[in-house]
Coordinates of C-alpha atoms in Angstrom, one line a residue:
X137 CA -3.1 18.2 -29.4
X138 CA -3.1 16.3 -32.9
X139 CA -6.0 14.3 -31.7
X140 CA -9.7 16.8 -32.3
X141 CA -12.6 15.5 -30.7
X142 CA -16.1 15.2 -33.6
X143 CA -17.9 18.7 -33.6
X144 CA -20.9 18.6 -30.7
X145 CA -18.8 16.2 -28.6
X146 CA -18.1 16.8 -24.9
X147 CA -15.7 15.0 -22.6
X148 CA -17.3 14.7 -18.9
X149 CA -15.0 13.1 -16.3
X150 CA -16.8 11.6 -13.1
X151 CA -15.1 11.2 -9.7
X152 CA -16.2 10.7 -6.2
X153 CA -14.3 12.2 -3.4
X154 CA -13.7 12.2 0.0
X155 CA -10.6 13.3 2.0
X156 CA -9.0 13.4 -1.1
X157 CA -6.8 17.0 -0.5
X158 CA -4.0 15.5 -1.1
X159 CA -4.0 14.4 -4.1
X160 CA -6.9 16.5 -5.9
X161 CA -4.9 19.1 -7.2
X162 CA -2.7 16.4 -9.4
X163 CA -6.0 15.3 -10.8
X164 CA -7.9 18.1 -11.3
X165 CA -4.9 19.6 -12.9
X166 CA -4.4 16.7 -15.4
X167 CA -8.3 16.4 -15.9
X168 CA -8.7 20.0 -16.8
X169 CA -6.4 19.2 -19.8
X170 CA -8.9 16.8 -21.6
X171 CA -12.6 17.3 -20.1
X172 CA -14.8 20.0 -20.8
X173 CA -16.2 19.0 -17.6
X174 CA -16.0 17.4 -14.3
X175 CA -18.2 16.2 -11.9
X176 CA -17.3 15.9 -8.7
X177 CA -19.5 13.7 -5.9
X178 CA -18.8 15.0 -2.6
X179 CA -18.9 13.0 0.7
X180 CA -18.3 15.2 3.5
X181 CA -14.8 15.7 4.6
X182 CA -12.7 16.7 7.1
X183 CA -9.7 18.1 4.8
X184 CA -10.1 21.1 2.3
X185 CA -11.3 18.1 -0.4
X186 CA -14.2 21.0 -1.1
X187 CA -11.7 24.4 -1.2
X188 CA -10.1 22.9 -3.6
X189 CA -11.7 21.7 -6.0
X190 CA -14.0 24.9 -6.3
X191 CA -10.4 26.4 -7.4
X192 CA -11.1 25.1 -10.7
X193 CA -13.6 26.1 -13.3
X194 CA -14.6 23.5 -15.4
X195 CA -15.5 21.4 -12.0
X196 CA -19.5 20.7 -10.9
X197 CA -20.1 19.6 -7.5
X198 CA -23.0 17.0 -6.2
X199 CA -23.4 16.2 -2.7
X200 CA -23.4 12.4 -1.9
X201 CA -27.5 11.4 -1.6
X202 CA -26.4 10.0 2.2
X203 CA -24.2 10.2 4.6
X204 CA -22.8 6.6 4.6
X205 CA -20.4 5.6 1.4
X206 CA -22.7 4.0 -1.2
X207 CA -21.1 3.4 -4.6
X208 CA -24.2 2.8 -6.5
X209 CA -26.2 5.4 -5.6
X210 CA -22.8 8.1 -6.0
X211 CA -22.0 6.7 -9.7
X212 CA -25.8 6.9 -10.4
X213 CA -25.5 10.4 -8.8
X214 CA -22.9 11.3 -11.3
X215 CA -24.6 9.8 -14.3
X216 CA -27.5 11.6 -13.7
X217 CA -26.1 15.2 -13.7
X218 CA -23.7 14.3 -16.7
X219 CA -26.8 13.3 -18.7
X220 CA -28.2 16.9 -18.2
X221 CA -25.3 18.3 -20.3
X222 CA -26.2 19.2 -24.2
X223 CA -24.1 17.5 -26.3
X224 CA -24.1 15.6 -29.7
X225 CA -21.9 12.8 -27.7
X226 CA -21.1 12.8 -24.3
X227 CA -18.2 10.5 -23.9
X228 CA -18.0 9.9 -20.1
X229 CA -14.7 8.9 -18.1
X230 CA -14.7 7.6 -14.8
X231 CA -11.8 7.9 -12.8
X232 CA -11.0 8.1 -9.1
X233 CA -8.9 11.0 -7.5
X234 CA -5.6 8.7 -7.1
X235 CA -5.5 7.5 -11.1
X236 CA -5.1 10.3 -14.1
X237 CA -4.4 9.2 -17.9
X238 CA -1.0 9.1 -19.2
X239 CA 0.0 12.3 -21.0
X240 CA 0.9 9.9 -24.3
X241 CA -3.2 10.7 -24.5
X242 CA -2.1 13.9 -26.3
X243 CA -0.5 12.4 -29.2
X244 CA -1.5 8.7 -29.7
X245 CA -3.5 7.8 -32.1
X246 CA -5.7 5.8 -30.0
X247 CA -7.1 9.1 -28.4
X248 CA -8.5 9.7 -31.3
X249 CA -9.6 6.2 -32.0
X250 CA -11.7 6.9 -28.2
X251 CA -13.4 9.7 -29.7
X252 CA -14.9 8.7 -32.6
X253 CA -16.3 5.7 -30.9
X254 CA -19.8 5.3 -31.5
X255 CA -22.5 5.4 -28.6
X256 CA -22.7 2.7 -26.5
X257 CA -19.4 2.0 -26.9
X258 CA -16.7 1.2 -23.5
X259 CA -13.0 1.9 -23.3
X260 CA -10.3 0.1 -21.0
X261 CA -6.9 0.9 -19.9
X262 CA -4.9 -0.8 -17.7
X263 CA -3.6 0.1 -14.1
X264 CA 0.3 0.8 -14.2
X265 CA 0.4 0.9 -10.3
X266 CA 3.1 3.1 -9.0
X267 CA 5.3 2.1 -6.0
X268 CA 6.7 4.7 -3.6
X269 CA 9.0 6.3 -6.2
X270 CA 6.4 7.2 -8.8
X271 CA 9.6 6.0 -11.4
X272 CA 8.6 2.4 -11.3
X273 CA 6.1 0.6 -10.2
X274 CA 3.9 -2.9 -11.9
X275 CA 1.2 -3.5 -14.1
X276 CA -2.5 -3.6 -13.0
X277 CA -6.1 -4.8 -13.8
X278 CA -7.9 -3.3 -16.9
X279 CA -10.3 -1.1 -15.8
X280 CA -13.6 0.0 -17.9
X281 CA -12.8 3.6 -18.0
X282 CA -15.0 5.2 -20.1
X283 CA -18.4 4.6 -22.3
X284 CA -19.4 6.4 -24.9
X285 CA -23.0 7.6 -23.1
X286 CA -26.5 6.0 -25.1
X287 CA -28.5 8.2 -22.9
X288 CA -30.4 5.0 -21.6
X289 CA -28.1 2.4 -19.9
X290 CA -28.0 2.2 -16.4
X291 CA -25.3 1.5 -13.7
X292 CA -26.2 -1.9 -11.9
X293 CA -24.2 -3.3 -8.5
X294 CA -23.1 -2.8 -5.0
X295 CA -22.6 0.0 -2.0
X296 CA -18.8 -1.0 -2.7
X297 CA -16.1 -2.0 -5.3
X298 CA -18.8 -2.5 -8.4
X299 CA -18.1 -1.3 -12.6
X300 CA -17.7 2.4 -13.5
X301 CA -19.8 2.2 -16.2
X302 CA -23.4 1.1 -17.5
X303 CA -23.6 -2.2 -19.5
X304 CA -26.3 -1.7 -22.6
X305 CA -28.4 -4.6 -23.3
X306 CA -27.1 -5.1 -26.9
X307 CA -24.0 -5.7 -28.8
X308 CA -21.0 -3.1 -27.9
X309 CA -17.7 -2.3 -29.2
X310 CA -14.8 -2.2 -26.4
X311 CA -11.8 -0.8 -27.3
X312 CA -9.1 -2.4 -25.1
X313 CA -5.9 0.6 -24.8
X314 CA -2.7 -0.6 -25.5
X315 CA -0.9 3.0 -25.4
X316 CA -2.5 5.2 -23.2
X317 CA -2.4 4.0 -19.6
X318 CA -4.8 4.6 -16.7
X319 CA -1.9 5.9 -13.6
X320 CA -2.9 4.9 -10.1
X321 CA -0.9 6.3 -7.3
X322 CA -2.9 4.3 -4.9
X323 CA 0.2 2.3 -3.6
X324 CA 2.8 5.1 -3.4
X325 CA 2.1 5.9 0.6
X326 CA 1.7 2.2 2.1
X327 CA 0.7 3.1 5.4
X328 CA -2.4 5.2 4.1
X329 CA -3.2 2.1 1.3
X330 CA -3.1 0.0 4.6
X331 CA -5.7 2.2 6.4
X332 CA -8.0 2.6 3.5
X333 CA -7.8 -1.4 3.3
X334 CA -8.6 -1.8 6.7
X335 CA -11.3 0.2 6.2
X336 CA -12.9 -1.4 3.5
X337 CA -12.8 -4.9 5.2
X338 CA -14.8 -3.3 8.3
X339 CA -17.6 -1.1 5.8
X340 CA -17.9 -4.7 4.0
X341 CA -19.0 -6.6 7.2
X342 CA -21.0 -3.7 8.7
X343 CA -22.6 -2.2 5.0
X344 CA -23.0 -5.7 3.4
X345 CA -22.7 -8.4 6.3
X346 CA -20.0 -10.1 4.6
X347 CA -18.7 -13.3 6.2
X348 CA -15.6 -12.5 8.2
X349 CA -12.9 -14.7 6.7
X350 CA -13.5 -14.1 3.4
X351 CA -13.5 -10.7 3.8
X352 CA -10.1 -10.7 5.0
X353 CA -9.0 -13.4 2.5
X354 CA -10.2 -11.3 -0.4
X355 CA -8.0 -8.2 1.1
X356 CA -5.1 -10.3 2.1
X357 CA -4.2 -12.6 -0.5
X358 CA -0.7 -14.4 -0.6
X359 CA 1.1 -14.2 -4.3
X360 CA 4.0 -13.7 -6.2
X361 CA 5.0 -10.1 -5.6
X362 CA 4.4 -8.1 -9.0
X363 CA 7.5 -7.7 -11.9
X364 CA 8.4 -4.3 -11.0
X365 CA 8.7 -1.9 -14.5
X366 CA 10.5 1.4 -15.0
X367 CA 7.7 4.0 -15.8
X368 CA 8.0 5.5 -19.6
X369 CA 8.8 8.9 -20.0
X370 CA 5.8 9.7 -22.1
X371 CA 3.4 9.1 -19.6
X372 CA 4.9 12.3 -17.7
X373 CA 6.3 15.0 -20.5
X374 CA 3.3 15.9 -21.8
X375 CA 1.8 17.2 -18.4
X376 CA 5.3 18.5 -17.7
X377 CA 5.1 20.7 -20.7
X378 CA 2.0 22.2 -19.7
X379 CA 3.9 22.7 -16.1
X380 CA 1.8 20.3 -14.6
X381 CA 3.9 18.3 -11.8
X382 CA 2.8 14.6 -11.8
X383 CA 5.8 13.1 -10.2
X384 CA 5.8 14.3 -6.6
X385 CA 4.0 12.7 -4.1
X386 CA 2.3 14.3 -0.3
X387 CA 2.9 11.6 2.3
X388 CA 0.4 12.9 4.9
X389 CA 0.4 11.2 8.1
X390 CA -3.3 11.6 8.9
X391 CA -5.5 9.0 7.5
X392 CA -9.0 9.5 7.2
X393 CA -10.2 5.9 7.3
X394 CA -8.8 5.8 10.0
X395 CA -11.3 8.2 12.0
X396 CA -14.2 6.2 9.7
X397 CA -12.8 3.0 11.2
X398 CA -13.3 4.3 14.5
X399 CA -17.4 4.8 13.9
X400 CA -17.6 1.2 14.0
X401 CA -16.3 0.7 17.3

């Protein structure tokens, strides 16, 4: 890579999971290429989520403090045991197990940019969301993906759907990625993005007593479908090079949400 991280620096990637089998190999594959380490929060499972992902060595595990999904108390989770790791800088990315940053990280300029951020600092990328065939799909939110750890800040918000990353109470820099994208292969299997959704609407109104109708209106909103985009080729080659497949996708057939749906009945 052209792109050296400052001496005493370490790169700590943060990622629940739960039922995520197929798909964790992908991710841990491509995260292993960056981090020095991962931390993994664990929610029980019923797949091989856990077999997997003590495959690979630069991965920590922590159990979920509860049984029930709680965002909050996970990220804070995750926080806690990266802060425990010596290091001059942490710089801490948090990604979930369906997303993994473009391989054009490996050369661009901007990676390098990221790592000589100074504390306190936050990093977006943008969502290129990839449709069914992983060579085209549309352009997403910008997501704060990363923040260069102050050792103090603390995560604030919700058991669901809340930021990835403390906000410090004093005046930040945010570098907003132009380059490097933030991959999210949430919406290549339909039918398991369908499940998942269904199961958020349900933990909302059981977890946090949401009123019904918005609930369902904030899940299933009417728009103008999304300019579909070929994908770039350098978002793939680099991971190719390292052998690294990035392009197939697992279509199981078993959803897990669905069996989680089924608790609330």
């Amino acid at each position: 890579m052209e792109n050296k991280k400052p001496k005493g620096a370490k790169l700590i990637c943060l990622t629940p999971v739960v039922n995520e089998a197929f798909e964790l190999d992908r991710f841990l594959q491509c995260a292993s290429v960056w981090a020095d380490h991962i931390i993994l929060g664990y929610q029980p499972s019923v797949d091989h989520t856990l077999e997997i992902a003590k495959q690979y060595e630069k991965v920590t595990i922590v159990n979920s403090p509860g049984e029930d999904w709680n965002e909050l108390a996970m990220r804070s989770l995750l926080y806690e045991e990266a802060r425990k790791i010596e290091a001059d800088k942490r710089i801490i990315f948090n990604l979930d197990a369906d997303e993994i940053i473009s391989a054009n990280f490996m050369t661009s300029a901007e990676w390098g940019t990221i790592l000589q951020l100074p504390k306190g600092s936050i990093v977006r990328m943008q969502w290129f969301n990839f449709k069914a065939s992983v060579f085209e799909g549309f352009d997403g939110n910008m997501i704060d993906v990363a923040f260069v750890d102050d050792g103090s800040s603390n995560l604030s918000g919700s058991i669901m759907h809340m930021g990835r990353i403390p906000w410090p109470n004093y005046d930040i820099t945010i570098l907003q990625s132009s380059e490097i994208r933030l991959l999210h292969y949430a919406f290549t299997n339909t039918e398991r993005n369908l499940s998942k959704k269904t199961w958020y609407q349900a933990y909302e109104k059981v977890g946090k007593s949401e009123f019904g109708p918005h609930i369902f209106r904030k899940y299933n909103r009417a728009g103008t479908p999304p300019t579909m985009l070929a994908v770039r080729s350098e978002w793939f080659q680099g991971y190719a090079n390292l052998g690294i497949d990035v392009t197939s996708i697992i279509y199981g057939y078993d959803y897990s949400h669905d069996y989680r749906l089924l608790e609330y009945l």
